Amino acid sequence: MELKDIGEFSLIKKITKDIFVDKSMVIAGVGDDVAVIKTKSEKYSLLTCDVLIEGTHFKRETITPYQLGKKAIAINVSDIAAKGGIPNQALISIGLTKDTKVKYVEEIYRGIKEGAKKFNIDIVGGNTALSKDKIFVDIFLIGEIEPEFLLLRSGAKTGDKILVTGNLGDSSAGLEIIENLDFKFEEKIKIKLKQAHLNPCPR
C-alpha cells in the first residue's frame, strides 16, 4: 500500500495513534494545529532543529526507515545535550513522495517514537507534506536548562581544555564503508563505524 492509496489524514491517524505525552506539561499536542506546553519560568528554553534529506544526508538503500527515524531524533538530542540541557518536546515534519510505502513511513515513526521514548521526549505535533521526488525528516526539538549550567560556544576562552567523547570522524568513516564495501578494515571495526553512522548515540 502506498501513500497515494490512503491519503494524508489516514496516514497521520495511523502513525500517531500510540504517541504518549506527559499531560502535566502538554496542554495540547497531536491533533491540534499548535502545540501548547507549560513552561518553567526559572529555566531557559532551548530550541533546535535538524533535517535529514534523501540524497544529501541518506540513501534509502543504505539505511532502514527505522534507523532513519531514530537518527533524526538522535542528532537533535545531541544539540540539546551540547548545551547541557534536557530535551522535552518535539515537532516532527516529514516530506513524502506519493509512491512511498505506508509501511516505510510507519517504520520511520517507529524509530522516532523509540528514540523519543529513550530520552523522555513528548511528540506534540508536526506536519506531513507531499515531496516531488525526495523524502525528508525534519525535527524541531525543545529542551530546557538551569541558567547557571548553560554552555555556549561564545563562552570558550584561552586556556580552556577541549574534550571530546567518542572518536571524531566515526560517522563519516561509517558512511564511506557503507558506500565502498572494499574498505580494508577488520570486520568488527567496520561494524562499529557503520553503527556510528546509522545509529548515532547523542553526546
mmCIF file with all atom_site columns, C-alpha atoms in Angstrom:
data_model
loop_
_atom_site.group_PDB
_atom_site.id
_atom_site.type_symbol
_atom_site.label_atom_id
_atom_site.label_alt_id
_atom_site.label_comp_id
_atom_site.label_asym_id
_atom_site.label_entity_id
_atom_site.label_seq_id
_atom_site.pdbx_PDB_ins_code
_atom_site.Cartn_x
_atom_site.Cartn_y
_atom_site.Cartn_z
_atom_site.occupancy
_atom_site.B_iso_or_equiv
_atom_site.pdbx_formal_charge
_atom_site.auth_seq_id
_atom_site.auth_comp_id
_atom_site.auth_asym_id
_atom_site.auth_atom_id
_atom_site.pdbx_PDB_model_num
ATOM 1   C CA . MET A 1 1   ? 0.000  0.000  0.000  1.00 0.00 ? 1   MET A CA 1
ATOM 2   C CA . GLU A 1 2   ? 1.345  3.411  -0.996 1.00 0.00 ? 2   GLU A CA 1
ATOM 3   C CA . LEU A 1 3   ? 0.699  6.873  0.426  1.00 0.00 ? 3   LEU A CA 1
ATOM 4   C CA . LYS A 1 4   ? -1.481 7.793  -2.540 1.00 0.00 ? 4   LYS A CA 1
ATOM 5   C CA . ASP A 1 5   ? -3.809 4.900  -1.639 1.00 0.00 ? 5   ASP A CA 1
ATOM 6   C CA . ILE A 1 6   ? -4.758 6.167  1.832  1.00 0.00 ? 6   ILE A CA 1
ATOM 7   C CA . GLY A 1 7   ? -4.156 9.932  1.820  1.00 0.00 ? 7   GLY A CA 1
ATOM 8   C CA . GLU A 1 8   ? -2.588 12.297 4.337  1.00 0.00 ? 8   GLU A CA 1
ATOM 9   C CA . PHE A 1 9   ? -5.176 12.230 7.141  1.00 0.00 ? 9   PHE A CA 1
ATOM 10  C CA . SER A 1 10  ? -5.440 8.444  7.290  1.00 0.00 ? 10  SER A CA 1
ATOM 11  C CA . LEU A 1 11  ? -1.644 8.270  7.392  1.00 0.00 ? 11  LEU A CA 1
ATOM 12  C CA . ILE A 1 12  ? -1.451 10.796 10.235 1.00 0.00 ? 12  ILE A CA 1
ATOM 13  C CA . LYS A 1 13  ? -4.023 8.822  12.223 1.00 0.00 ? 13  LYS A CA 1
ATOM 14  C CA . LYS A 1 14  ? -2.038 5.637  11.628 1.00 0.00 ? 14  LYS A CA 1
ATOM 15  C CA . ILE A 1 15  ? 1.372  6.948  12.694 1.00 0.00 ? 15  ILE A CA 1
ATOM 16  C CA . THR A 1 16  ? 0.234  8.986  15.707 1.00 0.00 ? 16  THR A CA 1
ATOM 17  C CA . LYS A 1 17  ? -2.221 6.549  17.307 1.00 0.00 ? 17  LYS A CA 1
ATOM 18  C CA . ASP A 1 18  ? 0.129  5.385  20.089 1.00 0.00 ? 18  ASP A CA 1
ATOM 19  C CA . ILE A 1 19  ? 2.037  8.586  20.875 1.00 0.00 ? 19  ILE A CA 1
ATOM 20  C CA . PHE A 1 20  ? 2.298  9.191  24.635 1.00 0.00 ? 20  PHE A CA 1
ATOM 21  C CA . VAL A 1 21  ? 2.814  12.617 26.189 1.00 0.00 ? 21  VAL A CA 1
ATOM 22  C CA . ASP A 1 22  ? 3.298  13.952 29.705 1.00 0.00 ? 22  ASP A CA 1
ATOM 23  C CA . LYS A 1 23  ? -0.052 15.657 30.248 1.00 0.00 ? 23  LYS A CA 1
ATOM 24  C CA . SER A 1 24  ? 1.303  17.656 33.167 1.00 0.00 ? 24  SER A CA 1
ATOM 25  C CA . MET A 1 25  ? 3.429  19.568 30.625 1.00 0.00 ? 25  MET A CA 1
ATOM 26  C CA . VAL A 1 26  ? 1.463  19.258 27.361 1.00 0.00 ? 26  VAL A CA 1
ATOM 27  C CA . ILE A 1 27  ? -1.828 21.166 27.233 1.00 0.00 ? 27  ILE A CA 1
ATOM 28  C CA . ALA A 1 28  ? -2.469 20.474 23.544 1.00 0.00 ? 28  ALA A CA 1
ATOM 29  C CA . GLY A 1 29  ? -0.442 18.283 21.212 1.00 0.00 ? 29  GLY A CA 1
ATOM 30  C CA . VAL A 1 30  ? -1.010 15.993 18.239 1.00 0.00 ? 30  VAL A CA 1
ATOM 31  C CA . GLY A 1 31  ? -4.422 16.676 16.716 1.00 0.00 ? 31  GLY A CA 1
ATOM 32  C CA . ASP A 1 32  ? -4.270 20.438 17.145 1.00 0.00 ? 32  ASP A CA 1
ATOM 33  C CA . ASP A 1 33  ? -2.693 22.947 14.749 1.00 0.00 ? 33  ASP A CA 1
ATOM 34  C CA . VAL A 1 34  ? -0.476 24.341 17.512 1.00 0.00 ? 34  VAL A CA 1
ATOM 35  C CA . ALA A 1 35  ? 1.106  22.553 20.461 1.00 0.00 ? 35  ALA A CA 1
ATOM 36  C CA . VAL A 1 36  ? 0.622  24.205 23.842 1.00 0.00 ? 36  VAL A CA 1
ATOM 37  C CA . ILE A 1 37  ? 3.073  23.410 26.652 1.00 0.00 ? 37  ILE A CA 1
ATOM 38  C CA . LYS A 1 38  ? 3.616  24.668 30.167 1.00 0.00 ? 38  LYS A CA 1
ATOM 39  C CA . THR A 1 39  ? 6.933  26.362 30.864 1.00 0.00 ? 39  THR A CA 1
ATOM 40  C CA . LYS A 1 40  ? 9.045  26.722 33.968 1.00 0.00 ? 40  LYS A CA 1
ATOM 41  C CA . SER A 1 41  ? 9.937  30.400 34.092 1.00 0.00 ? 41  SER A CA 1
ATOM 42  C CA . GLU A 1 42  ? 13.084 29.901 36.161 1.00 0.00 ? 42  GLU A CA 1
ATOM 43  C CA . LYS A 1 43  ? 14.662 27.830 33.375 1.00 0.00 ? 43  LYS A CA 1
ATOM 44  C CA . TYR A 1 44  ? 15.863 28.740 29.885 1.00 0.00 ? 44  TYR A CA 1
ATOM 45  C CA . SER A 1 45  ? 14.199 27.111 26.880 1.00 0.00 ? 45  SER A CA 1
ATOM 46  C CA . LEU A 1 46  ? 16.468 25.500 24.270 1.00 0.00 ? 46  LEU A CA 1
ATOM 47  C CA . LEU A 1 47  ? 15.261 25.304 20.655 1.00 0.00 ? 47  LEU A CA 1
ATOM 48  C CA . THR A 1 48  ? 16.928 23.400 17.818 1.00 0.00 ? 48  THR A CA 1
ATOM 49  C CA . CYS A 1 49  ? 16.079 21.741 14.510 1.00 0.00 ? 49  CYS A CA 1
ATOM 50  C CA . ASP A 1 50  ? 17.868 19.415 12.120 1.00 0.00 ? 50  ASP A CA 1
ATOM 51  C CA . VAL A 1 51  ? 16.773 17.837 8.856  1.00 0.00 ? 51  VAL A CA 1
ATOM 52  C CA . LEU A 1 52  ? 17.769 14.633 7.051  1.00 0.00 ? 52  LEU A CA 1
ATOM 53  C CA . ILE A 1 53  ? 17.241 14.885 3.281  1.00 0.00 ? 53  ILE A CA 1
ATOM 54  C CA . GLU A 1 54  ? 17.326 11.949 0.901  1.00 0.00 ? 54  GLU A CA 1
ATOM 55  C CA . GLY A 1 55  ? 20.302 12.159 -1.442 1.00 0.00 ? 55  GLY A CA 1
ATOM 56  C CA . THR A 1 56  ? 22.088 14.666 0.796  1.00 0.00 ? 56  THR A CA 1
ATOM 57  C CA . HIS A 1 57  ? 22.128 13.014 4.232  1.00 0.00 ? 57  HIS A CA 1
ATOM 58  C CA . PHE A 1 58  ? 20.969 9.474  3.472  1.00 0.00 ? 58  PHE A CA 1
ATOM 59  C CA . LYS A 1 59  ? 20.109 6.982  0.745  1.00 0.00 ? 59  LYS A CA 1
ATOM 60  C CA . ARG A 1 60  ? 17.120 4.673  1.049  1.00 0.00 ? 60  ARG A CA 1
ATOM 61  C CA . GLU A 1 61  ? 19.239 1.707  0.032  1.00 0.00 ? 61  GLU A CA 1
ATOM 62  C CA . THR A 1 62  ? 21.830 2.207  2.800  1.00 0.00 ? 62  THR A CA 1
ATOM 63  C CA . ILE A 1 63  ? 19.676 2.961  5.865  1.00 0.00 ? 63  ILE A CA 1
ATOM 64  C CA . THR A 1 64  ? 16.467 1.364  7.096  1.00 0.00 ? 64  THR A CA 1
ATOM 65  C CA . PRO A 1 65  ? 13.471 3.634  7.734  1.00 0.00 ? 65  PRO A CA 1
ATOM 66  C CA . TYR A 1 66  ? 13.609 2.647  11.416 1.00 0.00 ? 66  TYR A CA 1
ATOM 67  C CA . GLN A 1 67  ? 17.260 3.735  11.620 1.00 0.00 ? 67  GLN A CA 1
ATOM 68  C CA . LEU A 1 68  ? 16.393 6.958  9.792  1.00 0.00 ? 68  LEU A CA 1
ATOM 69  C CA . GLY A 1 69  ? 13.717 7.893  12.319 1.00 0.00 ? 69  GLY A CA 1
ATOM 70  C CA . LYS A 1 70  ? 15.881 7.059  15.309 1.00 0.00 ? 70  LYS A CA 1
ATOM 71  C CA . LYS A 1 71  ? 18.818 9.000  13.856 1.00 0.00 ? 71  LYS A CA 1
ATOM 72  C CA . ALA A 1 72  ? 16.622 12.052 13.218 1.00 0.00 ? 72  ALA A CA 1
ATOM 73  C CA . ILE A 1 73  ? 15.834 12.208 16.937 1.00 0.00 ? 73  ILE A CA 1
ATOM 74  C CA . ALA A 1 74  ? 19.426 11.491 17.995 1.00 0.00 ? 74  ALA A CA 1
ATOM 75  C CA . ILE A 1 75  ? 21.054 14.323 16.038 1.00 0.00 ? 75  ILE A CA 1
ATOM 76  C CA . ASN A 1 76  ? 18.666 16.826 17.598 1.00 0.00 ? 76  ASN A CA 1
ATOM 77  C CA . VAL A 1 77  ? 19.161 15.459 21.106 1.00 0.00 ? 77  VAL A CA 1
ATOM 78  C CA . SER A 1 78  ? 22.905 15.896 20.565 1.00 0.00 ? 78  SER A CA 1
ATOM 79  C CA . ASP A 1 79  ? 22.390 19.622 20.004 1.00 0.00 ? 79  ASP A CA 1
ATOM 80  C CA . ILE A 1 80  ? 20.443 19.992 23.253 1.00 0.00 ? 80  ILE A CA 1
ATOM 81  C CA . ALA A 1 81  ? 22.998 17.872 25.132 1.00 0.00 ? 81  ALA A CA 1
ATOM 82  C CA . ALA A 1 82  ? 25.831 20.048 23.800 1.00 0.00 ? 82  ALA A CA 1
ATOM 83  C CA . LYS A 1 83  ? 24.284 22.983 25.649 1.00 0.00 ? 83  LYS A CA 1
ATOM 84  C CA . GLY A 1 84  ? 23.988 20.945 28.849 1.00 0.00 ? 84  GLY A CA 1
ATOM 85  C CA . GLY A 1 85  ? 20.203 20.755 28.548 1.00 0.00 ? 85  GLY A CA 1
ATOM 86  C CA . ILE A 1 86  ? 17.409 18.205 28.788 1.00 0.00 ? 86  ILE A CA 1
ATOM 87  C CA . PRO A 1 87  ? 15.117 17.566 25.770 1.00 0.00 ? 87  PRO A CA 1
ATOM 88  C CA . ASN A 1 88  ? 11.372 17.787 26.402 1.00 0.00 ? 88  ASN A CA 1
ATOM 89  C CA . GLN A 1 89  ? 9.128  18.137 23.333 1.00 0.00 ? 89  GLN A CA 1
ATOM 90  C CA . ALA A 1 90  ? 9.457  17.531 19.597 1.00 0.00 ? 90  ALA A CA 1
ATOM 91  C CA . LEU A 1 91  ? 7.638  18.552 16.424 1.00 0.00 ? 91  LEU A CA 1
ATOM 92  C CA . ILE A 1 92  ? 8.064  16.124 13.520 1.00 0.00 ? 92  ILE A CA 1
ATOM 93  C CA . SER A 1 93  ? 7.841  17.297 9.896  1.00 0.00 ? 93  SER A CA 1
ATOM 94  C CA . ILE A 1 94  ? 8.188  14.757 7.133  1.00 0.00 ? 94  ILE A CA 1
ATOM 95  C CA . GLY A 1 95  ? 8.125  15.072 3.347  1.00 0.00 ? 95  GLY A CA 1
ATOM 96  C CA . LEU A 1 96  ? 6.987  12.003 1.391  1.00 0.00 ? 96  LEU A CA 1
ATOM 97  C CA . THR A 1 97  ? 6.760  11.112 -2.277 1.00 0.00 ? 97  THR A CA 1
ATOM 98  C CA . LYS A 1 98  ? 3.363  9.882  -3.459 1.00 0.00 ? 98  LYS A CA 1
ATOM 99  C CA . ASP A 1 99  ? 4.702  6.374  -4.111 1.00 0.00 ? 99  ASP A CA 1
ATOM 100 C CA . THR A 1 100 ? 6.140  5.994  -0.586 1.00 0.00 ? 100 THR A CA 1
ATOM 101 C CA . LYS A 1 101 ? 5.011  2.758  1.031  1.00 0.00 ? 101 LYS A CA 1
ATOM 102 C CA . VAL A 1 102 ? 2.875  3.234  4.142  1.00 0.00 ? 102 VAL A CA 1
ATOM 103 C CA . LYS A 1 103 ? 4.949  0.569  5.919  1.00 0.00 ? 103 LYS A CA 1
ATOM 104 C CA . TYR A 1 104 ? 8.088  2.629  5.214  1.00 0.00 ? 104 TYR A CA 1
ATOM 105 C CA . VAL A 1 105 ? 6.550  5.664  6.915  1.00 0.00 ? 105 VAL A CA 1
ATOM 106 C CA . GLU A 1 106 ? 5.368  3.576  9.861  1.00 0.00 ? 106 GLU A CA 1
ATOM 107 C CA . GLU A 1 107 ? 8.931  2.311  10.321 1.00 0.00 ? 107 GLU A CA 1
ATOM 108 C CA . ILE A 1 108 ? 10.322 5.870  10.266 1.00 0.00 ? 108 ILE A CA 1
ATOM 109 C CA . TYR A 1 109 ? 7.882  6.785  13.015 1.00 0.00 ? 109 TYR A CA 1
ATOM 110 C CA . ARG A 1 110 ? 8.673  3.624  14.970 1.00 0.00 ? 110 ARG A CA 1
ATOM 111 C CA . GLY A 1 111 ? 12.293 4.794  15.081 1.00 0.00 ? 111 GLY A CA 1
ATOM 112 C CA . ILE A 1 112 ? 11.252 8.326  16.024 1.00 0.00 ? 112 ILE A CA 1
ATOM 113 C CA . LYS A 1 113 ? 8.966  7.095  18.802 1.00 0.00 ? 113 LYS A CA 1
ATOM 114 C CA . GLU A 1 114 ? 11.580 4.739  20.257 1.00 0.00 ? 114 GLU A CA 1
ATOM 115 C CA . GLY A 1 115 ? 14.223 7.463  20.155 1.00 0.00 ? 115 GLY A CA 1
ATOM 116 C CA . ALA A 1 116 ? 11.827 9.907  21.801 1.00 0.00 ? 116 ALA A CA 1
ATOM 117 C CA . LYS A 1 117 ? 10.869 7.396  24.491 1.00 0.00 ? 117 LYS A CA 1
ATOM 118 C CA . LYS A 1 118 ? 14.533 6.746  25.335 1.00 0.00 ? 118 LYS A CA 1
ATOM 119 C CA . PHE A 1 119 ? 15.060 10.431 26.151 1.00 0.00 ? 119 PHE A CA 1
ATOM 120 C CA . ASN A 1 120 ? 11.598 11.117 27.639 1.00 0.00 ? 120 ASN A CA 1
ATOM 121 C CA . ILE A 1 121 ? 10.623 13.398 24.755 1.00 0.00 ? 121 ILE A CA 1
ATOM 122 C CA . ASP A 1 122 ? 6.948  14.161 24.115 1.00 0.00 ? 122 ASP A CA 1
ATOM 123 C CA . ILE A 1 123 ? 5.967  14.281 20.439 1.00 0.00 ? 123 ILE A CA 1
ATOM 124 C CA . VAL A 1 124 ? 3.486  17.167 20.439 1.00 0.00 ? 124 VAL A CA 1
ATOM 125 C CA . GLY A 1 125 ? 2.802  17.748 16.751 1.00 0.00 ? 125 GLY A CA 1
ATOM 126 C CA . GLY A 1 126 ? 4.297  18.181 13.318 1.00 0.00 ? 126 GLY A CA 1
ATOM 127 C CA . ASN A 1 127 ? 3.463  18.188 9.642  1.00 0.00 ? 127 ASN A CA 1
ATOM 128 C CA . THR A 1 128 ? 3.333  15.855 6.664  1.00 0.00 ? 128 THR A CA 1
ATOM 129 C CA . ALA A 1 129 ? 3.804  17.144 3.136  1.00 0.00 ? 129 ALA A CA 1
ATOM 130 C CA . LEU A 1 130 ? 3.995  15.787 -0.386 1.00 0.00 ? 130 LEU A CA 1
ATOM 131 C CA . SER A 1 131 ? 7.531  15.958 -1.779 1.00 0.00 ? 131 SER A CA 1
ATOM 132 C CA . LYS A 1 132 ? 8.185  15.727 -5.510 1.00 0.00 ? 132 LYS A CA 1
ATOM 133 C CA . ASP A 1 133 ? 10.996 13.167 -5.526 1.00 0.00 ? 133 ASP A CA 1
ATOM 134 C CA . LYS A 1 134 ? 12.831 13.028 -2.177 1.00 0.00 ? 134 LYS A CA 1
ATOM 135 C CA . ILE A 1 135 ? 11.943 12.042 1.374  1.00 0.00 ? 135 ILE A CA 1
ATOM 136 C CA . PHE A 1 136 ? 12.995 14.273 4.254  1.00 0.00 ? 136 PHE A CA 1
ATOM 137 C CA . VAL A 1 137 ? 12.603 14.154 8.035  1.00 0.00 ? 137 VAL A CA 1
ATOM 138 C CA . ASP A 1 138 ? 12.837 17.460 9.921  1.00 0.00 ? 138 ASP A CA 1
ATOM 139 C CA . ILE A 1 139 ? 12.634 17.615 13.714 1.00 0.00 ? 139 ILE A CA 1
ATOM 140 C CA . PHE A 1 140 ? 12.197 20.691 15.886 1.00 0.00 ? 140 PHE A CA 1
ATOM 141 C CA . LEU A 1 141 ? 13.223 19.927 19.464 1.00 0.00 ? 141 LEU A CA 1
ATOM 142 C CA . ILE A 1 142 ? 12.542 21.933 22.606 1.00 0.00 ? 142 ILE A CA 1
ATOM 143 C CA . GLY A 1 143 ? 14.612 21.489 25.746 1.00 0.00 ? 143 GLY A CA 1
ATOM 144 C CA . GLU A 1 144 ? 15.388 23.301 28.967 1.00 0.00 ? 144 GLU A CA 1
ATOM 145 C CA . ILE A 1 145 ? 18.300 24.123 31.219 1.00 0.00 ? 145 ILE A CA 1
ATOM 146 C CA . GLU A 1 146 ? 19.049 25.840 34.504 1.00 0.00 ? 146 GLU A CA 1
ATOM 147 C CA . PRO A 1 147 ? 20.695 29.189 33.590 1.00 0.00 ? 147 PRO A CA 1
ATOM 148 C CA . GLU A 1 148 ? 23.860 28.506 35.590 1.00 0.00 ? 148 GLU A CA 1
ATOM 149 C CA . PHE A 1 149 ? 24.560 25.313 33.614 1.00 0.00 ? 149 PHE A CA 1
ATOM 150 C CA . LEU A 1 150 ? 24.185 26.786 30.114 1.00 0.00 ? 150 LEU A CA 1
ATOM 151 C CA . LEU A 1 151 ? 27.138 26.063 27.809 1.00 0.00 ? 151 LEU A CA 1
ATOM 152 C CA . LEU A 1 152 ? 27.622 28.414 24.846 1.00 0.00 ? 152 LEU A CA 1
ATOM 153 C CA . ARG A 1 153 ? 30.269 28.438 22.119 1.00 0.00 ? 153 ARG A CA 1
ATOM 154 C CA . SER A 1 154 ? 30.896 32.075 22.953 1.00 0.00 ? 154 SER A CA 1
ATOM 155 C CA . GLY A 1 155 ? 31.829 31.038 26.487 1.00 0.00 ? 155 GLY A CA 1
ATOM 156 C CA . ALA A 1 156 ? 35.087 29.415 25.363 1.00 0.00 ? 156 ALA A CA 1
ATOM 157 C CA . LYS A 1 157 ? 38.244 31.258 26.335 1.00 0.00 ? 157 LYS A CA 1
ATOM 158 C CA . THR A 1 158 ? 42.007 30.926 26.055 1.00 0.00 ? 158 THR A CA 1
ATOM 159 C CA . GLY A 1 159 ? 43.314 28.195 28.331 1.00 0.00 ? 159 GLY A CA 1
ATOM 160 C CA . ASP A 1 160 ? 40.142 26.084 28.315 1.00 0.00 ? 160 ASP A CA 1
ATOM 161 C CA . LYS A 1 161 ? 40.582 22.352 27.810 1.00 0.00 ? 161 LYS A CA 1
ATOM 162 C CA . ILE A 1 162 ? 38.816 20.849 24.792 1.00 0.00 ? 162 ILE A CA 1
ATOM 163 C CA . LEU A 1 163 ? 37.402 17.383 25.472 1.00 0.00 ? 163 LEU A CA 1
ATOM 164 C CA . VAL A 1 164 ? 35.510 15.029 23.156 1.00 0.00 ? 164 VAL A CA 1
ATOM 165 C CA . THR A 1 165 ? 33.631 11.783 23.718 1.00 0.00 ? 165 THR A CA 1
ATOM 166 C CA . GLY A 1 166 ? 33.910 9.027  21.150 1.00 0.00 ? 166 GLY A CA 1
ATOM 167 C CA . ASN A 1 167 ? 36.126 9.280  18.083 1.00 0.00 ? 167 ASN A CA 1
ATOM 168 C CA . LEU A 1 168 ? 35.926 12.219 15.695 1.00 0.00 ? 168 LEU A CA 1
ATOM 169 C CA . GLY A 1 169 ? 35.062 11.073 12.177 1.00 0.00 ? 169 GLY A CA 1
ATOM 170 C CA . ASP A 1 170 ? 33.479 7.709  13.070 1.00 0.00 ? 170 ASP A CA 1
ATOM 171 C CA . SER A 1 171 ? 30.166 8.545  11.372 1.00 0.00 ? 171 SER A CA 1
ATOM 172 C CA . SER A 1 172 ? 31.857 9.828  8.220  1.00 0.00 ? 172 SER A CA 1
ATOM 173 C CA . ALA A 1 173 ? 34.052 6.720  8.094  1.00 0.00 ? 173 ALA A CA 1
ATOM 174 C CA . GLY A 1 174 ? 30.958 4.565  8.556  1.00 0.00 ? 174 GLY A CA 1
ATOM 175 C CA . LEU A 1 175 ? 29.289 6.173  5.538  1.00 0.00 ? 175 LEU A CA 1
ATOM 176 C CA . GLU A 1 176 ? 32.430 5.602  3.458  1.00 0.00 ? 176 GLU A CA 1
ATOM 177 C CA . ILE A 1 177 ? 32.403 1.913  4.404  1.00 0.00 ? 177 ILE A CA 1
ATOM 178 C CA . ILE A 1 178 ? 28.693 1.576  3.575  1.00 0.00 ? 178 ILE A CA 1
ATOM 179 C CA . GLU A 1 179 ? 29.251 3.102  0.129  1.00 0.00 ? 179 GLU A CA 1
ATOM 180 C CA . ASN A 1 180 ? 32.567 1.346  -0.533 1.00 0.00 ? 180 ASN A CA 1
ATOM 181 C CA . LEU A 1 181 ? 32.458 -2.293 0.535  1.00 0.00 ? 181 LEU A CA 1
ATOM 182 C CA . ASP A 1 182 ? 36.120 -2.809 -0.431 1.00 0.00 ? 182 ASP A CA 1
ATOM 183 C CA . PHE A 1 183 ? 37.456 -0.820 2.535  1.00 0.00 ? 183 PHE A CA 1
ATOM 184 C CA . LYS A 1 184 ? 40.305 -2.742 4.195  1.00 0.00 ? 184 LYS A CA 1
ATOM 185 C CA . PHE A 1 185 ? 39.278 -2.834 7.857  1.00 0.00 ? 185 PHE A CA 1
ATOM 186 C CA . GLU A 1 186 ? 38.722 -5.627 10.336 1.00 0.00 ? 186 GLU A CA 1
ATOM 187 C CA . GLU A 1 187 ? 35.071 -6.663 10.313 1.00 0.00 ? 187 GLU A CA 1
ATOM 188 C CA . LYS A 1 188 ? 34.485 -5.621 13.941 1.00 0.00 ? 188 LYS A CA 1
ATOM 189 C CA . ILE A 1 189 ? 35.842 -2.143 13.160 1.00 0.00 ? 189 ILE A CA 1
ATOM 190 C CA . LYS A 1 190 ? 33.593 -1.893 10.093 1.00 0.00 ? 190 LYS A CA 1
ATOM 191 C CA . ILE A 1 191 ? 30.566 -2.794 12.199 1.00 0.00 ? 191 ILE A CA 1
ATOM 192 C CA . LYS A 1 192 ? 31.446 -0.202 14.843 1.00 0.00 ? 192 LYS A CA 1
ATOM 193 C CA . LEU A 1 193 ? 31.941 2.574  12.275 1.00 0.00 ? 193 LEU A CA 1
ATOM 194 C CA . LYS A 1 194 ? 28.758 1.725  10.379 1.00 0.00 ? 194 LYS A CA 1
ATOM 195 C CA . GLN A 1 195 ? 26.802 1.825  13.636 1.00 0.00 ? 195 GLN A CA 1
ATOM 196 C CA . ALA A 1 196 ? 28.248 5.264  14.388 1.00 0.00 ? 196 ALA A CA 1
ATOM 197 C CA . HIS A 1 197 ? 26.675 6.468  11.133 1.00 0.00 ? 197 HIS A CA 1
ATOM 198 C CA . LEU A 1 198 ? 23.412 4.513  11.166 1.00 0.00 ? 198 LEU A CA 1
ATOM 199 C CA . ASN A 1 199 ? 22.658 4.534  14.888 1.00 0.00 ? 199 ASN A CA 1
ATOM 200 C CA . PRO A 1 200 ? 24.452 7.510  16.483 1.00 0.00 ? 200 PRO A CA 1
ATOM 201 C CA . CYS A 1 201 ? 24.430 7.989  20.243 1.00 0.00 ? 201 CYS A CA 1
ATOM 202 C CA . PRO A 1 202 ? 23.741 11.577 21.374 1.00 0.00 ? 202 PRO A CA 1
ATOM 203 C CA . ARG A 1 203 ? 26.600 13.008 23.441 1.00 0.00 ? 203 ARG A CA 1
#
